PDB file of C-alpha atoms in Angstrom:
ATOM      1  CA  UNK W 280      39.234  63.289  39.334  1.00 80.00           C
ATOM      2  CA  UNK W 281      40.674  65.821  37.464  1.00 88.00           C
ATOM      3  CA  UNK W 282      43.082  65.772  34.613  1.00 91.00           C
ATOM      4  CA  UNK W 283      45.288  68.288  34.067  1.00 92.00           C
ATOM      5  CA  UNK W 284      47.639  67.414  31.612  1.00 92.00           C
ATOM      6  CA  UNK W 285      49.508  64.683  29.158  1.00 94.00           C
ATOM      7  CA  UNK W 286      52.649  64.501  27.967  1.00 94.00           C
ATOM      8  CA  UNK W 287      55.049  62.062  25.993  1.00 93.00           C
ATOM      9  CA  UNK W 288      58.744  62.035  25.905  1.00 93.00           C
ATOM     10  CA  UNK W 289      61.117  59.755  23.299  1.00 90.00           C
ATOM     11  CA  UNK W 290      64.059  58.748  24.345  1.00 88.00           C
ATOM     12  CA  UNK W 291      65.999  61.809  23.146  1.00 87.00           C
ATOM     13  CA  UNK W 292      64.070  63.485  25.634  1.00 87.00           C
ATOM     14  CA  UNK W 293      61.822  65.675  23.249  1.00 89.00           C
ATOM     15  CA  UNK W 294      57.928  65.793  23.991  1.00 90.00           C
ATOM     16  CA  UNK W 295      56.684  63.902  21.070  1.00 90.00           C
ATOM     17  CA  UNK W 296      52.733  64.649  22.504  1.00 91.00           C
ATOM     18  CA  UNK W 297      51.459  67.223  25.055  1.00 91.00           C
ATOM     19  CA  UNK W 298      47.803  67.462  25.613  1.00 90.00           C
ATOM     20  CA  UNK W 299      46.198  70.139  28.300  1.00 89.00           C
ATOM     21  CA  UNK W 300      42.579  69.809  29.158  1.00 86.00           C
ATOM     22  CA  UNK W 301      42.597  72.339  32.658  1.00 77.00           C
ATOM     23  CA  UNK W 302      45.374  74.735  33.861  1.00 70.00           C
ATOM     24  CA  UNK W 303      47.255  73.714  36.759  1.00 64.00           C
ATOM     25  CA  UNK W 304      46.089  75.289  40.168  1.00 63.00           C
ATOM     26  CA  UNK W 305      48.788  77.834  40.934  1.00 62.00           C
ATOM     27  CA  UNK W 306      49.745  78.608  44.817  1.00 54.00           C
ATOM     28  CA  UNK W 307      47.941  80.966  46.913  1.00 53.00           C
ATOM     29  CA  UNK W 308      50.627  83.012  47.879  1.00 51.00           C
ATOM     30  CA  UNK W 309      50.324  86.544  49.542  1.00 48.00           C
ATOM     31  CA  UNK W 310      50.158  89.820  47.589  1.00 51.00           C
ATOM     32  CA  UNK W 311      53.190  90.920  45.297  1.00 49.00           C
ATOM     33  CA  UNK W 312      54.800  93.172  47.767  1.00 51.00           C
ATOM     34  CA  UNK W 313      54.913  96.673  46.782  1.00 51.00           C
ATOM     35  CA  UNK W 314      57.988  99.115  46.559  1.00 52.00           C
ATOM     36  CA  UNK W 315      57.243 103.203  46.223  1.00 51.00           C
ATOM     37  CA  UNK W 316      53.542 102.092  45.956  1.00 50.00           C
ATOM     38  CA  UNK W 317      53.941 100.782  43.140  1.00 49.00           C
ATOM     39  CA  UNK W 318      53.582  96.636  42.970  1.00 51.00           C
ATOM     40  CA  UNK W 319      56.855  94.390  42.512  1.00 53.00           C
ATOM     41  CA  UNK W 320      56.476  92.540  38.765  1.00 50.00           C
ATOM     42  CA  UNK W 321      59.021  90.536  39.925  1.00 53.00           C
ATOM     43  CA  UNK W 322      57.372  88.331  42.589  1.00 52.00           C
ATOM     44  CA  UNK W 323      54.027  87.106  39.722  1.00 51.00           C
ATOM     45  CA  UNK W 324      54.716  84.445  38.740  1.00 57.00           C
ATOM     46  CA  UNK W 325      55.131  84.223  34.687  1.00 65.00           C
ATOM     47  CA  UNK W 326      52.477  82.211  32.744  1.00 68.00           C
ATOM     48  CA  UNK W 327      55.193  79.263  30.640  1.00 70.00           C
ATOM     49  CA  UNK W 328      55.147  78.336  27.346  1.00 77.00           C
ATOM     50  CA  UNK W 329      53.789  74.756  26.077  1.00 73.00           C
ATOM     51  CA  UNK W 330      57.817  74.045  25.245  1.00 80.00           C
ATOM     52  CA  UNK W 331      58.772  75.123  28.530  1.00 84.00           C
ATOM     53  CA  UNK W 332      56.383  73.439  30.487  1.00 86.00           C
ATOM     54  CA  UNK W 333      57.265  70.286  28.585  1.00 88.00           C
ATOM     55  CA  UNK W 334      60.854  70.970  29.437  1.00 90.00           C
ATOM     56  CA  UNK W 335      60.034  71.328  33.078  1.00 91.00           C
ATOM     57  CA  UNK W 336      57.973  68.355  33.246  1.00 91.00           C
ATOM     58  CA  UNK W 337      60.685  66.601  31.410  1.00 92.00           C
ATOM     59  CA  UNK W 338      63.758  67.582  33.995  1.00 92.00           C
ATOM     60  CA  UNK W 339      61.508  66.725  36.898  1.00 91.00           C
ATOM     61  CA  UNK W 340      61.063  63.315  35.869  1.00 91.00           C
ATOM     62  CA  UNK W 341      64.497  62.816  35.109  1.00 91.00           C
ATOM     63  CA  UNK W 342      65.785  63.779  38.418  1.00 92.00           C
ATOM     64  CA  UNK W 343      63.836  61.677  40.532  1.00 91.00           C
ATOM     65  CA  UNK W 344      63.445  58.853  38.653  1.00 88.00           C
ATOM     66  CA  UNK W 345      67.378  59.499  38.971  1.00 89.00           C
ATOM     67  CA  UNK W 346      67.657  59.640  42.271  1.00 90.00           C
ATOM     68  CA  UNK W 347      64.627  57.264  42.861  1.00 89.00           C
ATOM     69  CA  UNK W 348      67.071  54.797  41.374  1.00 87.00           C
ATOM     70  CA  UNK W 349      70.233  55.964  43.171  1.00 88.00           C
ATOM     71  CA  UNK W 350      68.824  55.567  46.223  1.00 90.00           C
ATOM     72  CA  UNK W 351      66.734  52.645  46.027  1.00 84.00           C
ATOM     73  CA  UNK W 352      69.009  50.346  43.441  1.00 77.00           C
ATOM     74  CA  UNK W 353      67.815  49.814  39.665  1.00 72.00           C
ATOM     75  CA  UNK W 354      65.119  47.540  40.724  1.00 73.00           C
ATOM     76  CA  UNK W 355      63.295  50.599  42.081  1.00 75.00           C
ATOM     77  CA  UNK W 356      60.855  52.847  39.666  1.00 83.00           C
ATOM     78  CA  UNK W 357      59.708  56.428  40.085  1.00 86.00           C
ATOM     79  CA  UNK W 358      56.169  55.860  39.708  1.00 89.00           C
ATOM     80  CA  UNK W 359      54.128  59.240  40.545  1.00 91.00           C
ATOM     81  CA  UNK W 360      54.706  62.301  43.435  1.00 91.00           C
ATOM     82  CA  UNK W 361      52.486  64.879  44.924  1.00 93.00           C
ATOM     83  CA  UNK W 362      52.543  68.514  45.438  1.00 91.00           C
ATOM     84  CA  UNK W 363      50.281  70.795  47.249  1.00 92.00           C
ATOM     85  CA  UNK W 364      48.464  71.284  44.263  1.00 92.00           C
ATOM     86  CA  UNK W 365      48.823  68.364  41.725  1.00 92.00           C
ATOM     87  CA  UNK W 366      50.399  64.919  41.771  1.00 94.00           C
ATOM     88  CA  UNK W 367      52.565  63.925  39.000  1.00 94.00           C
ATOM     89  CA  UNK W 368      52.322  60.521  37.351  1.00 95.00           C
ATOM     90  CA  UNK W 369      54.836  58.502  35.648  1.00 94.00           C
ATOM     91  CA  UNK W 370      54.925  55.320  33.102  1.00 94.00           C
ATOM     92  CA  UNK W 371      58.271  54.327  30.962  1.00 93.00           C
ATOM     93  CA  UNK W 372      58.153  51.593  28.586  1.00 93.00           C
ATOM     94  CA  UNK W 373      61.404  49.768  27.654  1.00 91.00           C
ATOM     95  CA  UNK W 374      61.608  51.597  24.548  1.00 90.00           C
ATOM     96  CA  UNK W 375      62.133  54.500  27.181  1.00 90.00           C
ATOM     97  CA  UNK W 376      59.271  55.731  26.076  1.00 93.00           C
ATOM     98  CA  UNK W 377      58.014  58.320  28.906  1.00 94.00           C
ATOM     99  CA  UNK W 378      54.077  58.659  29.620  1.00 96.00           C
ATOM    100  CA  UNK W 379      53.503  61.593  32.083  1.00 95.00           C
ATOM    101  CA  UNK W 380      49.652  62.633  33.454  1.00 95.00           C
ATOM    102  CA  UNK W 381      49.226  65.545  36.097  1.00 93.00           C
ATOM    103  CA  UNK W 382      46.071  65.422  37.939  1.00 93.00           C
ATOM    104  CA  UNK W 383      44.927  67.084  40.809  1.00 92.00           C
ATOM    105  CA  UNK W 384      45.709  65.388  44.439  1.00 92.00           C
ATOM    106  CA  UNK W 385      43.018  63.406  45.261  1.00 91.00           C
ATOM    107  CA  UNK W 386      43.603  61.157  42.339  1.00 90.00           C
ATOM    108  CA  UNK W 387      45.095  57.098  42.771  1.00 90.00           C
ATOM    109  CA  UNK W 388      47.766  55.408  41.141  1.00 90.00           C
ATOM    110  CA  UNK W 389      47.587  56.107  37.713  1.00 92.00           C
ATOM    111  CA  UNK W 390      50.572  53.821  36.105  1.00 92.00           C
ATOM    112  CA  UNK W 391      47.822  50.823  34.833  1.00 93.00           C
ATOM    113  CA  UNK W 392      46.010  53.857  32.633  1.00 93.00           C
ATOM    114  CA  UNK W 393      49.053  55.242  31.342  1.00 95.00           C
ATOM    115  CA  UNK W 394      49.945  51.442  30.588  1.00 95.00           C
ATOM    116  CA  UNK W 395      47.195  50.834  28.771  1.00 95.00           C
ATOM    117  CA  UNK W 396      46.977  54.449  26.690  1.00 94.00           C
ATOM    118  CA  UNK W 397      50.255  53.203  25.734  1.00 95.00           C
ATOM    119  CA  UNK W 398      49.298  49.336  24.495  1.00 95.00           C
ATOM    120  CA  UNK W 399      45.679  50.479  23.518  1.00 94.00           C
ATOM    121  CA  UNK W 400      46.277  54.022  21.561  1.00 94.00           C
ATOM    122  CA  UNK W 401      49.787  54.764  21.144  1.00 93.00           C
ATOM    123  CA  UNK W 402      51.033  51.166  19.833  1.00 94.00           C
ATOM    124  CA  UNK W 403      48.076  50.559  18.313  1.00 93.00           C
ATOM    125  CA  UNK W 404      47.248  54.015  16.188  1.00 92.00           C
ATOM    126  CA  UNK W 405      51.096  55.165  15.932  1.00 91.00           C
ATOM    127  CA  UNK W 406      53.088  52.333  16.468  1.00 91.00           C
ATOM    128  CA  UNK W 407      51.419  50.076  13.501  1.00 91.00           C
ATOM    129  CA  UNK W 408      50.660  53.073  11.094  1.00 86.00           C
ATOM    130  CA  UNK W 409      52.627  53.275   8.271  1.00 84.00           C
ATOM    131  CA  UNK W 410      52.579  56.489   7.826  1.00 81.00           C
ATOM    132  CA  UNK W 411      53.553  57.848  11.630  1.00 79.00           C
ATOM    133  CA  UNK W 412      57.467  58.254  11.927  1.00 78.00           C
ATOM    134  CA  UNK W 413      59.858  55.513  13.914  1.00 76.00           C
ATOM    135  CA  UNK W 414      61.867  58.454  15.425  1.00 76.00           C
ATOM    136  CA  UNK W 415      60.680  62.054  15.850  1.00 69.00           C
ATOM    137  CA  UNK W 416      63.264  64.415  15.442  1.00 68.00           C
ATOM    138  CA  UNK W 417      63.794  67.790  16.677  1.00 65.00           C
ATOM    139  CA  UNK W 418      60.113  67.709  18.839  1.00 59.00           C
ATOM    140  CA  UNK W 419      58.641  66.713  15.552  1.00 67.00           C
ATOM    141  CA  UNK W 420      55.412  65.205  17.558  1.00 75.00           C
ATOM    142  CA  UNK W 421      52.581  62.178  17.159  1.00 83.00           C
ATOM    143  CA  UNK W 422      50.431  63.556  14.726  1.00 83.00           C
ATOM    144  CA  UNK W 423      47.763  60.693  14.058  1.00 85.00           C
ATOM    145  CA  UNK W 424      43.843  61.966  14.290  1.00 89.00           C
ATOM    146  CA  UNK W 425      43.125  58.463  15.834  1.00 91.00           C
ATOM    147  CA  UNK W 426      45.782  58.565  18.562  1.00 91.00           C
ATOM    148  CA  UNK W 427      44.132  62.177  19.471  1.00 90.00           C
ATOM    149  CA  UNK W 428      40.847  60.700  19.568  1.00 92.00           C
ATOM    150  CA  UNK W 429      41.384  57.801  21.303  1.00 92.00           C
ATOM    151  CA  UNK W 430      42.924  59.736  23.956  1.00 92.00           C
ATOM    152  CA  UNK W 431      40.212  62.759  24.263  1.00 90.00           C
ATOM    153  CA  UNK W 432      37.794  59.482  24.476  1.00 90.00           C
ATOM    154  CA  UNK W 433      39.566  57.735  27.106  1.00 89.00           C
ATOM    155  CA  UNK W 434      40.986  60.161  29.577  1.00 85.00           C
ATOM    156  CA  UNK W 435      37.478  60.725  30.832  1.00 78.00           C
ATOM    157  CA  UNK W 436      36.658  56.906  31.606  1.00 71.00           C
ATOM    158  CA  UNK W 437      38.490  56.413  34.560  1.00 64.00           C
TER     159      UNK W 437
END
């Protein structure tokens, strides 16, 4: 299994933690098509920044775990999806605290790990410390050495 990436969201919808251990695979596409022999810059993809990659992440969630529950009632959660190339998975606490892993396709169910990062590291290292902010405003993010270093320890156990 492969991890690609960690993210978490408040409830103001600001990425409070991102944490990238491999890039994304990107698509396979054909060759940027050329005009006057001279190749289009237009059809490469651009490379995104942390911030806007959080923001994407972010308005993907929201609009299927919006229409997860528009379709399906409020009973129903959004728990992960799948691309091509990744699957997306999805964990919100009722603080609406939002806990999002991408990993590559092959990997299960991930909502029990991103359960427990949350009760084992998150309340546990930022939650309790006196120090570490109730609210983080304006993307102001976890910054607690233990929190990193529980994570870094734990994403590779399962």
């Amino acid at each position: 299994m492969v991890v690609y990436s960690f993210y978490i969201f408040d409830r103001h919808a600001e990425c409070i933690y991102k944490k990238k251990w491999t890039p994304r695979p990107t698509s396979t596409g054909s060759k940027p098509q050329q005009q006057n022999g001279l190749p289009d810059s237009t059809s490469q993809p651009k490379a995104l920044s942390a911030e806007d990659d959080a923001k994407l992440v972010f308005g993907t969630i929201f609009s299927l775990r919006n229409m997860v529950r528009k379709l399906g009632g409020q009973e129903d959660n959004f728990i992960s999806y799948r691309t091509g190339h990744y699957k997306l998975h999805y964990y919100e606490t009722p603080t609406s605290l939002k806990f999002v892993m991408v990993t590559d396709t092959r990997t299960n169910n991930l909502r029990i790990v991103l359960h427990q990062i949350y009760v084992s590291l998150y309340v546990e290292y930022v939650v309790k410390n006196p120090l570490s902010p109730i609210e983080h405003p304006g993307g102001i993010g976890v910054n607690c050495e233990m929190f990193e270093l529980g994570v870094e320890q734990f994403v590779p156990l399962f």
